[in-house]
Amino acid sequence: MLWSGIVRKHGTTQKPTKPITLDVEDQQKIAKVGLEMKLLTSEVDAEAEKWDEYAENDIVKRAKAMSSMAYNMYLFTRGDGPLKTTHDLFTQAEFFAEQANKMYKTVREFSYEVPGSAEKNDLSTILEKIPIHCQQLQVLVKSPTVGKPATFSKVDSVIQETKNLMNEIAKLVTACFVCATKFEIEFHGSSVPRQVLGDDEYTQRSSRESTLWRRTPSMRRATHTSVVQKLVSEDVMLNYHIRLRLQYASNRL
């Protein structure tokens, strides 16, 4: 497997360094981390497939996009796929972190529709970890390196941190699905074909229009009904105790 890096100094791009041949031990080490990430991409894909009736929402779209990016990084550890150099890998990792930050914002908006519950607590706990992992990955990607040992160390760290972030994304997608199904939260948004708009306009419009979440009327009615039933039940019990006291007082007279 060959690696090539690009060294940046004072805002200029120097000539690419000569390809470096990794020894067998390095290849085996990075392949193991890559395989672990591949398993996580399969897990995220499986969770995303559960959202059949919510297939157009941003959580599913971002999860699938991130899974695809992570899979490309896995292929890189095998010397395959569209990522050919370490520069390609680091650029992909940077995009991955950006998508994770967008996922965080989307899920945070979704969480506002989730009633207070153990499920919401679980969702919030996972959600809070996303920005931390994103920041760590972005710091790693931007760290400068020179030479084979430093380059390999950076590659290993970037893939490891991407795997950690992917693990949290897998948990997040699962937690969102649990909340969406239990509390009947639906996605409401208007989708516009990408061909109609330019890429920049499409992205901006999608971010404004497609992250709309609402609990279904049946869920709101059910919640309202349960509250009313509880109040009625308490009122009945109160009247019952009042009648008992009046009857007891009447018998003593």
Coordinates of C-alpha atoms in Angstrom, one line a residue:
M1 CA 0.0 0.0 0.0
L2 CA 1.4 3.4 -0.9
W3 CA 0.7 6.7 0.8
S4 CA 1.4 10.2 -0.4
G5 CA 1.1 13.4 1.7
I6 CA 0.9 17.1 1.0
V7 CA 2.9 19.4 3.3
R8 CA 1.6 22.9 3.7
K9 CA 3.8 25.7 4.9
H10 CA 3.0 29.5 5.3
G11 CA -0.2 29.0 3.2
T12 CA 1.6 27.5 0.2
T13 CA 1.4 23.9 -1.1
Q14 CA 4.7 22.2 -1.6
K15 CA 5.3 19.3 -3.9
P16 CA 3.8 16.0 -2.8
T17 CA 6.2 13.9 -0.8
K18 CA 7.3 10.6 -2.4
P19 CA 5.0 7.7 -1.8
I20 CA 5.8 5.8 1.3
T21 CA 5.5 2.0 1.5
L22 CA 3.9 0.9 4.8
D23 CA 5.3 -2.2 6.4
V24 CA 3.1 -5.3 7.1
E25 CA 2.6 -4.4 10.8
D26 CA 1.3 -0.9 9.9
Q27 CA -1.1 -2.3 7.3
Q28 CA -2.5 -4.9 9.7
K29 CA -3.0 -2.3 12.5
I30 CA -4.9 0.2 10.3
A31 CA -6.9 -2.6 8.6
K32 CA -8.2 -3.7 12.0
V33 CA -9.5 -0.2 12.8
G34 CA -10.9 0.1 9.3
L35 CA -12.8 -3.2 9.6
E36 CA -14.3 -2.1 12.9
M37 CA -15.6 1.0 11.1
K38 CA -17.0 -1.0 8.3
L39 CA -19.1 -3.0 10.8
L40 CA -20.4 0.3 12.2
T41 CA -21.4 1.5 8.7
S42 CA -23.4 -1.7 8.3
E43 CA -25.1 -1.0 11.7
V44 CA -26.0 2.5 10.7
D45 CA -27.4 1.4 7.3
A46 CA -29.5 -1.2 9.1
E47 CA -30.9 1.4 11.5
A48 CA -31.6 3.8 8.7
E49 CA -33.5 1.1 6.8
K50 CA -36.0 0.9 9.7
W51 CA -37.3 4.4 8.9
D52 CA -39.3 3.2 5.9
E53 CA -42.1 5.7 6.4
Y54 CA -39.7 8.5 7.3
A55 CA -37.3 7.9 4.5
E56 CA -37.1 11.5 3.4
N57 CA -36.1 13.0 6.7
D58 CA -32.7 14.6 7.3
I59 CA -31.7 12.2 10.0
V60 CA -31.9 9.3 7.6
K61 CA -30.2 11.2 4.7
R62 CA -27.3 12.4 6.9
A63 CA -26.9 8.9 8.4
K64 CA -26.6 7.3 5.0
A65 CA -24.2 10.0 3.7
M66 CA -22.0 9.6 6.7
S67 CA -22.1 5.8 6.4
S68 CA -21.0 6.1 2.7
M69 CA -18.1 8.4 3.7
A70 CA -17.0 6.0 6.5
Y71 CA -17.1 3.1 4.1
N72 CA -14.8 4.9 1.7
M73 CA -12.4 5.4 4.5
Y74 CA -12.6 1.7 5.3
L75 CA -11.8 0.9 1.6
F76 CA -8.8 3.3 1.9
T77 CA -7.3 1.1 4.6
R78 CA -7.4 -1.8 2.1
G79 CA -5.9 0.2 -0.7
D80 CA -9.2 0.4 -2.6
G81 CA -12.0 2.9 -3.2
P82 CA -12.0 6.5 -4.4
L83 CA -9.7 7.9 -1.7
K84 CA -6.2 7.5 -3.1
T85 CA -3.9 9.6 -0.9
T86 CA -3.7 10.7 2.7
H87 CA -4.8 14.1 1.6
D88 CA -8.0 12.5 0.2
L89 CA -8.5 10.7 3.5
F90 CA -8.2 13.8 5.6
T91 CA -10.5 15.8 3.3
Q92 CA -13.1 13.0 3.6
A93 CA -12.7 13.0 7.4
E94 CA -13.3 16.8 7.5
F95 CA -16.5 16.5 5.4
F96 CA -17.5 13.6 7.8
A97 CA -17.1 15.9 10.8
E98 CA -19.2 18.6 9.0
Q99 CA -22.0 16.2 8.4
A100 CA -21.9 15.1 12.0
N101 CA -22.3 18.7 13.1
K102 CA -25.3 19.0 10.8
M103 CA -26.7 15.8 12.2
Y104 CA -26.3 17.2 15.7
K105 CA -28.4 20.3 14.8
T106 CA -31.1 18.2 13.0
V107 CA -31.4 15.8 16.0
R108 CA -31.5 18.7 18.5
E109 CA -34.5 20.1 16.6
F110 CA -36.1 16.7 16.6
S111 CA -35.5 16.3 20.3
Y112 CA -37.7 19.4 21.0
E113 CA -40.7 17.3 19.9
V114 CA -39.9 14.4 22.3
P115 CA -41.8 14.5 25.6
G116 CA -39.9 14.3 28.8
S117 CA -39.1 10.6 29.3
A118 CA -36.3 8.1 29.8
E119 CA -36.1 7.8 26.0
K120 CA -35.5 11.6 25.7
N121 CA -32.8 11.4 28.4
D122 CA -31.0 8.7 26.5
L123 CA -31.2 10.7 23.3
S124 CA -29.9 13.8 25.0
T125 CA -27.0 11.9 26.6
I126 CA -25.8 10.5 23.2
L127 CA -26.4 13.9 21.4
E128 CA -24.2 15.8 23.8
K129 CA -21.2 13.6 22.8
I130 CA -21.4 14.4 19.1
P131 CA -19.9 18.0 19.2
I132 CA -17.0 16.7 21.3
H133 CA -16.1 14.0 18.8
C134 CA -16.5 16.4 15.9
Q135 CA -14.1 18.9 17.5
Q136 CA -11.5 16.1 18.2
L137 CA -11.7 14.9 14.6
Q138 CA -11.4 18.4 13.2
V139 CA -8.3 19.1 15.3
L140 CA -6.7 15.8 14.2
V141 CA -7.4 16.6 10.5
K142 CA -5.8 20.0 10.7
S143 CA -2.7 18.9 12.6
P144 CA 0.5 19.2 10.4
T145 CA 2.7 16.2 9.8
V146 CA 6.0 15.5 8.1
G147 CA 7.5 12.1 7.3
K148 CA 6.1 8.6 7.3
P149 CA 5.8 7.9 11.1
A150 CA 3.9 11.1 11.7
T151 CA 1.7 10.6 8.7
F152 CA 0.8 7.1 9.6
S153 CA 0.1 8.2 13.2
K154 CA -2.2 10.9 11.9
V155 CA -4.0 8.4 9.6
D156 CA -4.4 5.9 12.4
S157 CA -5.8 8.6 14.8
V158 CA -8.1 10.1 12.2
I159 CA -9.6 6.7 11.3
Q160 CA -9.9 5.8 15.0
E161 CA -11.7 9.0 15.9
T162 CA -14.0 8.7 12.8
K163 CA -14.8 5.2 14.1
N164 CA -15.6 6.6 17.6
L165 CA -17.9 9.3 16.0
M166 CA -19.5 6.7 13.8
N167 CA -20.3 4.6 16.9
E168 CA -22.1 7.5 18.5
I169 CA -24.0 8.2 15.2
A170 CA -25.2 4.6 15.2
K171 CA -26.5 5.0 18.8
L172 CA -28.1 8.3 17.9
V173 CA -30.0 7.0 14.9
T174 CA -31.3 4.2 17.0
A175 CA -32.4 6.5 19.8
C176 CA -34.1 8.8 17.3
F177 CA -36.0 5.9 15.8
V178 CA -37.1 4.7 19.3
C179 CA -38.5 8.2 20.1
A180 CA -40.1 8.7 16.7
T181 CA -42.0 5.4 16.9
K182 CA -43.0 5.6 20.6
F183 CA -44.2 9.2 20.5
E184 CA -45.4 9.1 16.9
I185 CA -43.2 12.0 15.7
E186 CA -43.5 12.6 12.0
F187 CA -41.3 14.4 9.6
H188 CA -43.1 17.2 7.7
G189 CA -41.2 19.1 5.0
S190 CA -41.3 20.0 1.3
S191 CA -38.6 18.4 -0.8
V192 CA -37.3 20.0 -4.0
P193 CA -35.4 18.0 -6.6
R194 CA -31.7 18.8 -6.7
Q195 CA -31.9 19.3 -10.4
V196 CA -34.3 22.3 -9.9
L197 CA -31.8 24.2 -7.8
G198 CA -28.0 24.7 -7.8
D199 CA -26.1 22.7 -5.2
D200 CA -25.6 25.7 -2.9
E201 CA -29.2 26.8 -3.1
Y202 CA -30.4 23.3 -2.7
T203 CA -28.3 22.8 0.4
Q204 CA -29.5 26.1 1.9
R205 CA -33.1 25.5 1.1
S206 CA -33.1 22.0 2.3
S207 CA -31.6 23.1 5.7
R208 CA -34.5 25.6 6.1
E209 CA -37.4 23.5 4.9
S210 CA -36.7 19.9 5.6
T211 CA -36.1 19.7 9.3
L212 CA -39.7 20.0 10.5
W213 CA -40.9 17.6 13.1
R214 CA -44.3 17.2 14.6
R215 CA -46.0 14.8 16.9
T216 CA -49.0 13.4 15.2
P217 CA -52.5 14.5 16.2
S218 CA -53.3 11.1 17.5
M219 CA -50.3 11.3 19.9
R220 CA -51.4 14.8 21.0
R221 CA -54.9 13.6 21.5
A222 CA -53.7 10.6 23.4
T223 CA -51.6 12.8 25.7
H224 CA -54.5 15.2 26.3
T225 CA -56.9 12.3 26.9
S226 CA -54.6 10.7 29.5
V227 CA -54.3 14.0 31.4
V228 CA -58.1 14.5 31.3
Q229 CA -58.7 11.0 32.4
K230 CA -56.3 11.4 35.3
L231 CA -58.1 14.7 36.4
V232 CA -61.5 13.0 36.2
S233 CA -60.3 10.1 38.2
E234 CA -58.9 12.3 40.9
D235 CA -62.1 14.3 41.0
V236 CA -64.2 11.1 41.4
M237 CA -62.0 9.9 44.3
L238 CA -62.2 13.3 46.0
N239 CA -66.0 13.3 45.7
Y240 CA -66.1 9.7 47.0
H241 CA -64.1 10.7 50.1
I242 CA -66.3 13.7 50.7
R243 CA -69.4 11.6 50.6
L244 CA -67.8 9.1 53.1
R245 CA -67.0 11.9 55.5
L246 CA -70.5 13.4 55.3
Q247 CA -72.1 9.9 55.9
Y248 CA -69.8 9.3 58.9
A249 CA -70.7 12.7 60.3
S250 CA -74.4 12.1 59.8
N251 CA -74.2 8.7 61.6
R252 CA -72.6 10.3 64.6
L253 CA -75.5 12.8 65.0

